Coordinates of C-alpha atoms and ligand atoms in Angstrom, one line a residue:
Chain B
M139 CA -0.4 0.0 0.0
P140 CA 1.4 3.6 -1.0
K141 CA 2.3 6.2 1.7
T142 CA -0.3 9.0 1.6
L143 CA 0.2 13.0 2.7
T144 CA -3.2 14.4 3.6
V145 CA -3.3 17.8 3.9
N146 CA -6.0 20.5 5.5
R147 CA -7.1 21.8 1.8
G148 CA -9.5 21.4 -0.8
A149 CA -8.3 18.9 -3.7
S150 CA -7.6 21.9 -6.6
D151 CA -6.0 24.5 -4.0
A152 CA -3.8 21.7 -2.2
V153 CA -2.0 20.9 -6.0
R154 CA -2.4 24.5 -6.6
A155 CA 0.1 25.1 -3.3
L156 CA 2.3 22.2 -4.3
L157 CA 2.5 23.3 -7.4
R158 CA 3.8 26.4 -6.0
S159 CA 6.1 25.0 -3.8
L160 CA 8.0 23.1 -6.4
I161 CA 8.3 26.3 -8.2
E162 CA 9.2 28.5 -5.5
G163 CA 11.5 25.6 -4.2
G164 CA 13.4 25.6 -7.3
K165 CA 12.4 21.8 -8.0
V166 CA 10.8 22.3 -11.2
E167 CA 11.7 24.2 -14.2
G168 CA 8.2 24.7 -14.6
V169 CA 4.5 23.0 -14.3
F170 CA 2.2 22.0 -17.1
T171 CA -1.6 22.1 -16.3
L172 CA -4.9 22.9 -17.4
A173 CA -5.4 27.0 -16.7
R174 CA -8.2 29.3 -17.3
V175 CA -7.6 31.2 -20.1
N176 CA -10.4 33.6 -20.0
N177 CA -13.9 33.2 -18.1
K178 CA -14.7 31.1 -20.7
G179 CA -12.5 27.9 -21.0
V180 CA -9.3 26.4 -20.4
G181 CA -6.2 25.3 -22.2
Y182 CA -2.8 23.4 -21.4
A183 CA -0.6 25.8 -20.0
L184 CA 3.5 25.6 -19.4
I185 CA 3.9 28.0 -16.2
R186 CA 6.8 29.4 -14.3
D187 CA 5.6 32.4 -12.9
P188 CA 4.0 31.5 -9.0
E189 CA 1.8 34.1 -9.0
K190 CA -0.3 32.2 -12.7
I191 CA -0.3 29.3 -10.7
E192 CA -3.6 30.8 -9.0
Q193 CA -5.1 30.3 -12.4
A194 CA -4.2 27.0 -12.6
E195 CA -7.2 24.3 -12.7
P196 CA -5.7 20.8 -12.5
F197 CA -8.8 19.2 -12.1
Y198 CA -11.3 21.7 -14.5
P199 CA -13.9 19.1 -16.1
W200 CA -12.8 19.6 -19.5
M201 CA -10.5 18.2 -21.5
P202 CA -9.5 20.7 -24.6
S203 CA -7.0 18.8 -26.1
S204 CA -5.1 15.5 -24.7
G205 CA -2.5 16.9 -22.5
G206 CA -0.7 13.6 -22.9
K207 CA -0.4 14.8 -26.8
Q208 CA 1.0 18.6 -25.6
L209 CA 2.9 17.3 -23.3
S210 CA 4.8 14.7 -25.1
R211 CA 5.5 17.7 -28.1
L212 CA 6.9 19.6 -25.5
V213 CA 9.2 16.8 -24.6
S214 CA 10.7 15.2 -27.3
L215 CA 13.4 13.1 -27.7
S216 CA 16.2 15.5 -26.4
R217 CA 17.3 15.7 -22.7
R218 CA 15.9 18.3 -20.6
P219 CA 18.3 19.4 -17.6
R220 CA 15.5 20.4 -15.2
P221 CA 12.6 18.6 -14.0
L222 CA 8.9 19.4 -15.2
A223 CA 5.9 19.3 -12.9
V224 CA 2.7 18.0 -14.6
V225 CA -1.1 17.2 -13.7
L226 CA -2.9 15.0 -16.4
R227 CA -6.0 12.9 -16.0
P228 CA -5.7 9.5 -16.4
C229 CA -6.1 8.7 -19.8
E230 CA -3.8 11.4 -21.1
L231 CA -0.8 9.9 -18.3
R232 CA -2.0 6.7 -20.3
A233 CA -1.2 8.4 -23.9
F234 CA 1.7 10.0 -22.7
V235 CA 3.5 6.6 -21.7
E236 CA 2.2 5.3 -25.0
L237 CA 4.0 8.1 -26.8
V238 CA 7.2 7.3 -24.8
K239 CA 6.9 3.6 -25.8
L240 CA 6.7 4.8 -29.2
E241 CA 9.8 6.4 -29.0
Q242 CA 7.9 10.3 -29.5
C243 CA 9.2 11.7 -26.0
R244 CA 11.3 10.9 -23.0
R245 CA 9.5 10.1 -19.8
D246 CA 12.8 11.6 -17.4
K247 CA 12.5 14.3 -15.5
L248 CA 9.1 14.8 -15.1
V249 CA 7.0 14.5 -11.8
L250 CA 3.4 13.0 -12.8
I251 CA 0.9 14.0 -11.1
S252 CA -2.8 12.5 -11.5
S253 CA -5.8 11.8 -9.7
T254 CA -8.7 9.4 -9.3
C255 CA -11.3 10.7 -12.3
G256 CA -14.2 11.3 -12.6
G257 CA -14.7 12.1 -16.2
V258 CA -14.9 15.1 -18.4
Y259 CA -17.8 17.0 -19.9
P260 CA -17.8 17.2 -23.9
V261 CA -15.7 20.3 -25.2
E262 CA -18.3 22.1 -27.0
T263 CA -20.2 22.5 -23.6
L264 CA -17.8 24.7 -22.8
S265 CA -19.8 27.2 -24.6
D266 CA -23.2 26.0 -23.5
G267 CA -24.0 28.4 -21.0
N268 CA -21.6 29.3 -18.5
P269 CA -19.3 26.4 -17.9
D270 CA -18.8 27.0 -14.3
D271 CA -22.3 26.2 -13.6
R272 CA -21.7 23.0 -14.6
V273 CA -18.6 22.6 -11.8
P274 CA -20.5 22.4 -8.8
R275 CA -22.3 19.5 -10.0
Y276 CA -19.4 17.8 -11.1
W277 CA -18.0 18.0 -7.8
N278 CA -20.8 16.8 -5.9
G279 CA -20.6 14.0 -8.2
L280 CA -17.2 13.3 -7.4
K281 CA -17.8 13.2 -3.7
A282 CA -20.8 10.7 -4.3
G283 CA -18.5 8.5 -6.3
E284 CA -21.0 9.3 -9.0
G285 CA -20.2 10.2 -13.0
Q286 CA -22.0 12.8 -14.5
P287 CA -24.9 11.4 -17.2
D288 CA -24.0 14.2 -19.5
A289 CA -19.9 13.3 -19.2
R290 CA -18.3 12.3 -22.5
D291 CA -19.5 9.0 -23.7
S292 CA -15.6 7.7 -23.4
C293 CA -15.6 9.0 -19.5
R294 CA -18.8 7.1 -18.8
A295 CA -17.3 4.2 -20.0
C296 CA -13.9 4.3 -18.5
K297 CA -12.4 1.6 -16.9
H298 CA -8.8 2.8 -16.3
F299 CA -10.0 6.1 -13.8
I300 CA -7.1 5.2 -11.8
P301 CA -3.8 6.2 -12.9
Y302 CA -0.8 4.2 -13.7
N303 CA 2.7 5.5 -14.0
A304 CA 1.7 8.5 -11.8
D305 CA 4.2 9.6 -9.4
L306 CA 1.5 11.1 -7.4
T307 CA -2.3 10.2 -7.1
V308 CA -4.7 12.6 -5.9
A309 CA -8.0 10.7 -4.6
L310 CA -11.0 12.3 -5.8
V311 CA -13.5 10.0 -6.5
G312 CA -15.5 9.2 -3.5
C313 CA -13.8 11.7 -1.4
G314 CA -16.9 13.2 0.6
D315 CA -14.4 15.8 2.0
L316 CA -12.7 17.1 -1.1
D317 CA -13.2 20.7 -0.6
E318 CA -11.5 20.7 2.8
K319 CA -9.0 17.5 2.5
C320 CA -6.5 16.5 0.0
T321 CA -4.7 13.4 0.1
F322 CA -1.8 12.6 -1.8
F323 CA -1.0 8.9 -2.8
V324 CA 2.9 8.8 -3.2
N325 CA 3.5 6.1 -6.0
S326 CA 7.2 6.8 -6.5
E327 CA 11.0 8.4 -5.2
A328 CA 10.0 11.4 -7.4
G329 CA 6.6 11.7 -6.0
Q330 CA 8.1 11.6 -2.1
A331 CA 10.4 14.1 -2.9
C332 CA 7.7 16.8 -4.2
L333 CA 6.5 16.2 -0.8
E334 CA 9.3 17.0 1.2
G335 CA 8.8 20.0 3.6
Q336 CA 4.7 19.7 3.0
G337 CA 2.4 20.3 5.8
G338 CA 0.2 17.4 6.6
V339 CA -0.7 14.1 8.1
W340 CA 1.4 11.0 6.9
G341 CA -0.6 7.7 6.5
Q342 CA -1.0 4.9 4.5
S343 CA -3.7 3.2 2.3
A344 CA -4.4 1.8 -1.3
V345 CA -6.1 4.2 -3.7
E346 CA -9.1 1.9 -4.3
T347 CA -11.7 2.1 -2.1
E348 CA -15.4 0.9 -2.6
A349 CA -16.2 4.0 -4.3
T350 CA -14.1 3.3 -6.9
E351 CA -15.2 -0.1 -7.2
K352 CA -19.0 1.1 -7.7
L353 CA -17.8 3.2 -10.4
A354 CA -15.9 1.0 -11.8
A355 CA -18.8 -1.4 -12.5
A356 CA -21.4 1.0 -13.4
R357 CA -19.0 2.2 -16.6
D358 CA -18.4 -1.6 -16.9
A359 CA -22.2 -1.8 -17.6
E360 CA -22.4 1.4 -19.4
R361 CA -19.6 0.2 -21.7
E362 CA -21.5 -2.6 -22.9
R363 CA -24.5 -0.6 -23.0
Q364 CA -22.9 1.9 -25.9
R365 CA -21.7 -1.1 -27.8
E366 CA -24.9 -2.9 -27.7
E367 CA -26.4 0.4 -29.0
L368 CA -24.0 0.6 -31.8
H369 CA -24.7 -3.1 -33.2
L370 CA -21.1 -3.6 -33.6
G371 CA -21.1 -7.4 -34.3
S372 CA -23.6 -7.0 -37.1
L373 CA -22.5 -3.7 -38.7
G374 CA -21.0 -5.1 -41.8
I375 CA -20.3 -2.8 -44.6
E376 CA -23.7 -1.5 -44.6
G377 CA -24.1 -0.8 -40.9
L378 CA -20.6 1.0 -41.6
V379 CA -21.5 2.9 -44.5
G380 CA -24.6 4.0 -42.3
I381 CA -22.4 5.4 -39.3
F382 CA -19.4 7.1 -41.5
G383 CA -21.8 8.4 -44.1
K384 CA -22.0 11.7 -42.8
C385 CA -18.1 11.7 -41.8
V386 CA -17.3 15.3 -43.6
G387 CA -14.0 14.1 -44.1
C388 CA -12.5 17.1 -41.9
R389 CA -9.7 15.0 -40.0
S390 CA -10.1 16.1 -36.5
C391 CA -10.7 12.9 -34.9
R392 CA -7.1 12.2 -36.0
E393 CA -6.0 15.9 -35.4
V394 CA -6.7 15.6 -31.5
C395 CA -5.7 11.6 -31.1
P396 CA -2.9 11.3 -28.9
I397 CA -2.0 7.5 -30.6
C398 CA -2.1 9.3 -34.3
Y399 CA 1.1 11.2 -34.0
C400 CA 2.5 10.2 -37.4
T401 CA 3.9 13.9 -38.9
L402 CA 2.9 13.2 -42.4
C403 CA 0.0 10.9 -42.2
D404 CA -0.8 8.4 -45.3
F405 CA -4.0 9.7 -45.9
D406 CA -2.9 13.0 -46.6
S407 CA 0.4 11.3 -49.2
A408 CA -0.1 12.0 -52.6
K409 CA -1.6 8.6 -53.0
Y410 CA -4.7 10.2 -52.0
E411 CA -4.4 12.8 -54.9
N412 CA -6.7 10.3 -57.3
E413 CA -6.1 11.0 -61.0
P414 CA -8.5 10.8 -63.7
A415 CA -8.0 6.9 -64.7
W416 CA -8.5 6.3 -60.9
F417 CA -11.9 7.7 -60.9
A418 CA -12.4 6.2 -64.5
R419 CA -11.8 2.6 -63.0
E420 CA -14.3 3.3 -59.9
L421 CA -17.0 4.2 -62.1
N422 CA -16.2 0.9 -64.0
S423 CA -16.4 -1.1 -61.3
R424 CA -18.6 0.2 -58.9
K425 CA -21.0 2.5 -61.2
G426 CA -20.1 5.8 -59.1
V427 CA -17.8 6.7 -56.2
R428 CA -18.5 9.0 -53.2
V429 CA -16.3 12.6 -53.4
P430 CA -14.4 13.1 -51.5
P431 CA -13.0 9.3 -51.7
A432 CA -12.2 7.0 -48.9
T433 CA -14.0 7.6 -46.3
L434 CA -14.0 3.9 -45.0
L435 CA -10.5 3.4 -45.9
F436 CA -9.3 6.6 -43.6
Q437 CA -11.3 5.0 -40.6
M438 CA -10.4 1.4 -41.0
G439 CA -7.3 2.6 -41.6
R440 CA -6.6 4.3 -38.8
M441 CA -8.0 1.2 -36.9
V442 CA -5.9 -1.2 -38.0
H443 CA -2.8 1.4 -37.6
M444 CA -3.2 2.9 -34.3
S445 CA -5.9 1.2 -32.4
V446 CA -3.8 -1.3 -30.5
S447 CA -2.5 2.0 -28.7
C448 CA -6.3 3.6 -28.4
V449 CA -6.2 4.6 -24.9
G450 CA -10.1 5.7 -24.8
C451 CA -10.0 8.8 -24.2
G452 CA -12.5 10.2 -26.2
M453 CA -10.9 13.5 -27.8
C454 CA -12.2 11.8 -31.5
S455 CA -15.9 11.9 -30.2
D456 CA -15.5 15.2 -28.6
V457 CA -14.2 16.8 -31.6
C458 CA -16.3 14.8 -34.6
P459 CA -18.4 17.9 -36.0
V460 CA -21.1 15.2 -37.2
N461 CA -21.1 13.6 -34.0
I462 CA -19.9 9.9 -35.3
P463 CA -19.2 8.0 -32.2
V464 CA -15.8 7.5 -32.9
A465 CA -14.3 6.6 -29.6
T466 CA -16.8 4.4 -28.9
L467 CA -16.0 2.5 -32.2
F468 CA -12.5 3.0 -31.9
S469 CA -11.7 1.9 -28.2
S470 CA -14.2 -1.0 -29.0
V471 CA -12.3 -2.5 -31.5
G472 CA -8.8 -1.6 -29.7
E473 CA -9.6 -3.2 -26.7
A474 CA -10.3 -6.6 -28.6
N475 CA -7.0 -6.1 -30.2
Q476 CA -5.4 -5.1 -27.1
K477 CA -7.0 -8.3 -25.7
L478 CA -4.9 -10.5 -28.7
F479 CA -1.6 -9.5 -27.3
D480 CA -2.6 -8.7 -23.6
Y481 CA -1.9 -5.4 -23.7
V482 CA -3.0 -2.1 -21.8
P483 CA -1.8 1.0 -23.6
G484 CA 0.3 3.2 -21.4
K485 CA 0.1 0.9 -18.4
D486 CA 3.3 -1.1 -18.3
E487 CA 6.6 1.1 -19.4
S488 CA 8.3 -2.1 -19.9
Q489 CA 5.8 -4.5 -22.0
K490 CA 6.9 -2.9 -25.8
P491 CA 4.0 -2.0 -27.8
P492 CA 2.3 -4.6 -30.0
F493 CA 3.7 -3.7 -33.4
V494 CA 7.2 -3.2 -32.0
K495 CA 7.8 -6.6 -31.7
A496 CA 6.9 -10.2 -32.7
E497 CA 7.3 -13.6 -31.0
L498 CA 8.4 -16.7 -32.7
N499 CA 5.2 -18.8 -30.6
E500 CA 2.2 -17.0 -30.7
L501 CA -0.7 -16.4 -32.4
E502 CA -0.5 -19.7 -34.1
N503 CA -4.2 -20.3 -34.7
L504 CA -3.9 -17.3 -37.2
T505 CA -2.3 -19.3 -40.0
V506 CA -4.5 -22.2 -41.5
Chain L
M64 CA -25.0 -19.9 -53.4
D65 CA -25.0 -18.4 -56.5
A66 CA -23.1 -21.9 -58.3
A67 CA -21.8 -19.2 -61.1
F68 CA -20.1 -16.8 -58.5
E69 CA -16.0 -16.8 -59.1
P70 CA -14.7 -15.0 -56.6
K71 CA -12.0 -12.5 -56.6
L72 CA -9.1 -13.1 -54.8
V73 CA -6.1 -11.0 -54.5
G74 CA -2.8 -12.5 -52.7
F75 CA 0.2 -10.7 -51.4
L76 CA 3.2 -13.4 -51.8
C77 CA 6.5 -13.3 -50.5
R78 CA 9.0 -13.2 -53.4
W79 CA 11.0 -15.8 -51.4
C80 CA 9.1 -18.3 -50.4
T81 CA 4.9 -18.2 -51.8
Y82 CA 5.6 -16.7 -54.8
Q83 CA 7.8 -19.3 -55.7
A84 CA 5.4 -22.2 -54.4
A85 CA 3.3 -20.6 -57.0
D86 CA 5.7 -20.9 -60.1
L87 CA 6.3 -24.0 -58.9
A88 CA 2.9 -24.9 -59.1
G89 CA 2.7 -23.4 -62.3
V90 CA 5.9 -25.3 -63.5
G91 CA 4.2 -28.6 -61.6
R92 CA 1.2 -28.1 -63.8
S93 CA -1.0 -28.2 -60.7
R94 CA -4.0 -26.2 -61.4
Y95 CA -5.0 -23.4 -58.6
P96 CA -7.8 -21.2 -59.1
A97 CA -7.0 -18.6 -61.9
N98 CA -9.1 -16.0 -60.1
L99 CA -6.0 -15.0 -57.9
V100 CA -4.3 -12.0 -58.8
P101 CA -0.8 -12.4 -57.1
I102 CA 1.1 -9.7 -56.0
R103 CA 4.8 -9.8 -55.7
V104 CA 5.9 -8.3 -52.0
M105 CA 9.5 -9.0 -50.7
C106 CA 8.7 -10.3 -47.9
S107 CA 5.2 -10.7 -45.8
G108 CA 6.4 -8.1 -43.6
R109 CA 6.3 -5.5 -46.2
V110 CA 2.7 -5.7 -46.0
D111 CA 1.0 -2.9 -44.5
P112 CA -2.2 -3.9 -42.6
L113 CA -3.8 -0.9 -45.2
F114 CA -2.9 -3.5 -47.8
L115 CA -5.8 -5.5 -46.8
V116 CA -7.9 -3.0 -45.9
R117 CA -7.8 -1.7 -49.2
A118 CA -7.6 -4.7 -51.4
F119 CA -11.3 -5.5 -49.1
L120 CA -12.9 -2.0 -49.7
K121 CA -11.6 -1.8 -53.5
G122 CA -13.9 -5.1 -53.7
A123 CA -11.7 -8.4 -53.5
D124 CA -13.8 -11.3 -52.3
G125 CA -10.8 -12.7 -50.7
V126 CA -7.6 -11.4 -49.3
F127 CA -4.7 -13.9 -48.9
V128 CA -1.5 -13.8 -47.4
G129 CA 1.4 -16.1 -48.0
G130 CA 5.3 -15.9 -46.5
C131 CA 7.8 -18.1 -44.8
H132 CA 7.7 -20.4 -42.3
P133 CA 8.0 -19.3 -39.0
G134 CA 12.0 -18.9 -38.2
D135 CA 12.4 -19.1 -42.1
C136 CA 11.8 -15.3 -43.0
H137 CA 14.6 -13.6 -44.9
Y138 CA 14.6 -10.6 -42.9
I139 CA 14.5 -12.6 -39.7
E140 CA 10.9 -11.5 -38.5
G141 CA 9.2 -9.9 -41.1
N142 CA 6.4 -12.9 -41.1
L143 CA 6.5 -12.9 -37.7
R144 CA 5.4 -8.9 -37.6
A145 CA 3.2 -9.8 -40.4
R146 CA 1.3 -12.1 -38.0
R147 CA 0.7 -9.7 -35.9
R148 CA -0.6 -7.2 -38.4
F149 CA -2.7 -9.9 -39.9
G150 CA -4.3 -10.7 -36.8
V151 CA -5.3 -6.8 -35.8
V152 CA -6.9 -6.5 -39.3
Q153 CA -8.4 -10.0 -38.7
T154 CA -9.9 -8.1 -35.7
V155 CA -11.1 -5.0 -37.0
F156 CA -13.1 -7.0 -39.2
S157 CA -14.6 -9.2 -36.6
V158 CA -15.5 -6.7 -34.2
L159 CA -17.1 -4.7 -37.0
G160 CA -19.5 -7.4 -38.1
L161 CA -17.2 -7.6 -41.4
E162 CA -16.4 -11.2 -42.4
P163 CA -12.5 -11.8 -40.7
K164 CA -12.5 -15.6 -43.2
R165 CA -12.3 -13.4 -46.1
L166 CA -8.5 -12.7 -45.3
R167 CA -6.2 -15.5 -44.8
L168 CA -2.7 -15.8 -43.8
A169 CA -0.6 -18.8 -44.6
W170 CA 3.3 -19.8 -44.8
I171 CA 4.4 -21.7 -47.8
S172 CA 7.7 -22.3 -48.3
A173 CA 9.1 -22.2 -52.3
S174 CA 9.3 -25.7 -52.3
E175 CA 5.6 -26.5 -51.7
G176 CA 4.1 -26.2 -54.7
P177 CA 1.2 -28.6 -54.2
K178 CA 0.5 -26.7 -50.7
F179 CA 0.1 -23.7 -52.6
T180 CA -2.4 -25.6 -55.2
A181 CA -4.0 -26.9 -52.4
Q182 CA -4.5 -23.7 -50.2
M183 CA -5.7 -21.5 -53.3
K184 CA -8.4 -24.4 -54.1
D185 CA -9.5 -24.0 -50.1
F186 CA -9.7 -20.6 -50.1
D187 CA -11.1 -20.3 -53.3
A188 CA -14.2 -22.4 -52.3
A189 CA -14.2 -20.8 -48.8
V190 CA -15.0 -17.6 -50.3
K191 CA -17.3 -18.8 -52.5
K192 CA -19.7 -19.7 -49.5
L193 CA -19.3 -16.4 -48.3
G194 CA -20.7 -15.0 -51.2
K195 CA -20.2 -11.5 -52.9
N196 CA -17.9 -8.9 -50.9
T197 CA -21.3 -5.9 -50.5
A198 CA -18.1 -3.3 -50.5
A199 CA -17.6 -4.2 -54.1
A200 CA -20.9 -2.2 -54.8
E201 CA -21.2 -0.1 -52.6
V202 CA -20.6 3.9 -54.2
F203 CA -20.5 5.6 -50.2
L204 CA -17.6 3.9 -48.8
Ligands
SF4_747 S1 -11.7 8.9 -20.4 FE1 -11.1 7.7 -18.2 S2 -9.6 8.7 -17.7 FE2 -10.2 10.1 -19.4 S3 -11.0 11.8 -19.0 FE3 -12.6 10.3 -19.0 S4 -12.8 9.2 -17.1 FE4 -10.8 10.5 -16.7
SF4_748 S1 -8.4 7.0 -31.2 FE1 -9.7 8.3 -30.1 S2 -10.4 7.5 -28.2 FE2 -9.0 5.9 -29.2 S3 -6.9 7.2 -28.2 FE3 -7.5 8.4 -30.4 S4 -8.5 9.6 -29.4 FE4 -8.5 9.2 -27.8
SF4_749 S1 -14.0 14.0 -37.2 FE1 -15.9 13.0 -37.5 S2 -16.3 14.3 -39.4 FE2 -14.4 14.3 -39.1 S3 -13.0 13.0 -40.1 FE3 -13.5 12.1 -38.1 S4 -15.2 11.2 -38.1 FE4 -15.1 12.4 -40.1
FES750 S1 11.1 -13.1 -46.4 FE1 9.5 -14.9 -46.8 S2 8.3 -13.8 -45.3 FE2 10.1 -12.4 -44.9

């Protein structure tokens, strides 16, 4: 069981105070966290000025972009001399670790802080009235260990809401007193070093509680429901055209996906500039062609390329302008693929991603 | 099942093994289905999983990948990687209610001409049972 430090401050305040002290004590070069941009929303920011920490909203219940993806772009493969402190949600942290494993960025010199997660609201709700009106309801839900009925589909179905690989985990789910108290779970030496000199009461306990188990069960049921609603197993070509028929081809789902890191996506390459001869062939064979073409090729192509690493964050669904349940589809396909390799993306840093290696004696039933 | 239905098969064949087995079958006058479009690749590991999806959406009724037996790949583990990717494509097909049996992976060495013929006949029959790939006539893909 991990060591814990409980401080007499609400969770967000406690994290702000910790971040501030890390900067002021010179332990980190800066902090990476969600911060208030104006009174209408939040964005990720890298902050050095201790005064600006007041603007940090580490647990504001929206995800304007995958923090894991954004962080990976800051901490590319070259070494950083001094550490950064980082606050991410569990799925963002998994995405980050997955990107480390895919050799897109480095894990060292980072203090990773995460929390048990109640989910986020869809990004579009940031401009639906005053977002702050939703916040008290969100925190009340957290205290009771419940998710929000209008949270992202992916969050309502998320089973990995207890972070892996965090140096410090802040307990939120089911913590009735989170307005007055905050408990940090220490998962590593780096986490321990951060808390040195902080006041509070030390103890020891497990981050999993009855409340987290209850939430996990509710989410398992919701995940099943979402999949049944889509009639996944009987989609076929007709069903897929039914779902993706309205795709406008904006590629937003790919742009925001933390796992889609390619600088030039195959689907943007010159081979998709269709020549007249190509159209002629399609007209001959299928007597017609959708324009722009290759919607299903893009969707299924992305599935075969990256779904083994899909962390189910829901960014893709969140940004889809025509409300295609992209994340439900990708995470369902992803989970089946992950099962094939006994793999959970972003969980075990030492386990190589499925496309990075292969074994002599495995998957023998795939060949005939 | 439409008795006259002749499936369109596409095969990605490793040039060191399965492709040579196909040649050998030809030299030995062992008849395999003429409806296979063979595509020679340097190694089964060259087969981007996207190739399979693409061939399927273009209307291939069956897509075949042939590589060297495990341990025999000229690039050491190209075929093992191919197997992982193949598993992923088949899983995507299963989850989405497409027919994973339209995809087939087999290890056929350069000396296994008869095995190549047998495999192709068997695959052809299996795909015939599945019938036409509905993606072939779908415009709004
Ligand atoms: S997907 Fe899970 S971890 Fe990510 S924000 Fe939603 S509930 Fe939290
Ligand atoms: S496919 Fe969607 S749910 Fe999966 S990692 Fe990418 S953005 Fe997140
Ligand atoms: S975000 Fe939606 S509309 Fe845009 S490419 Fe993705 S699925 Fe299509
Ligand atoms: S060389 Fe034949 S499969 Fe790799």
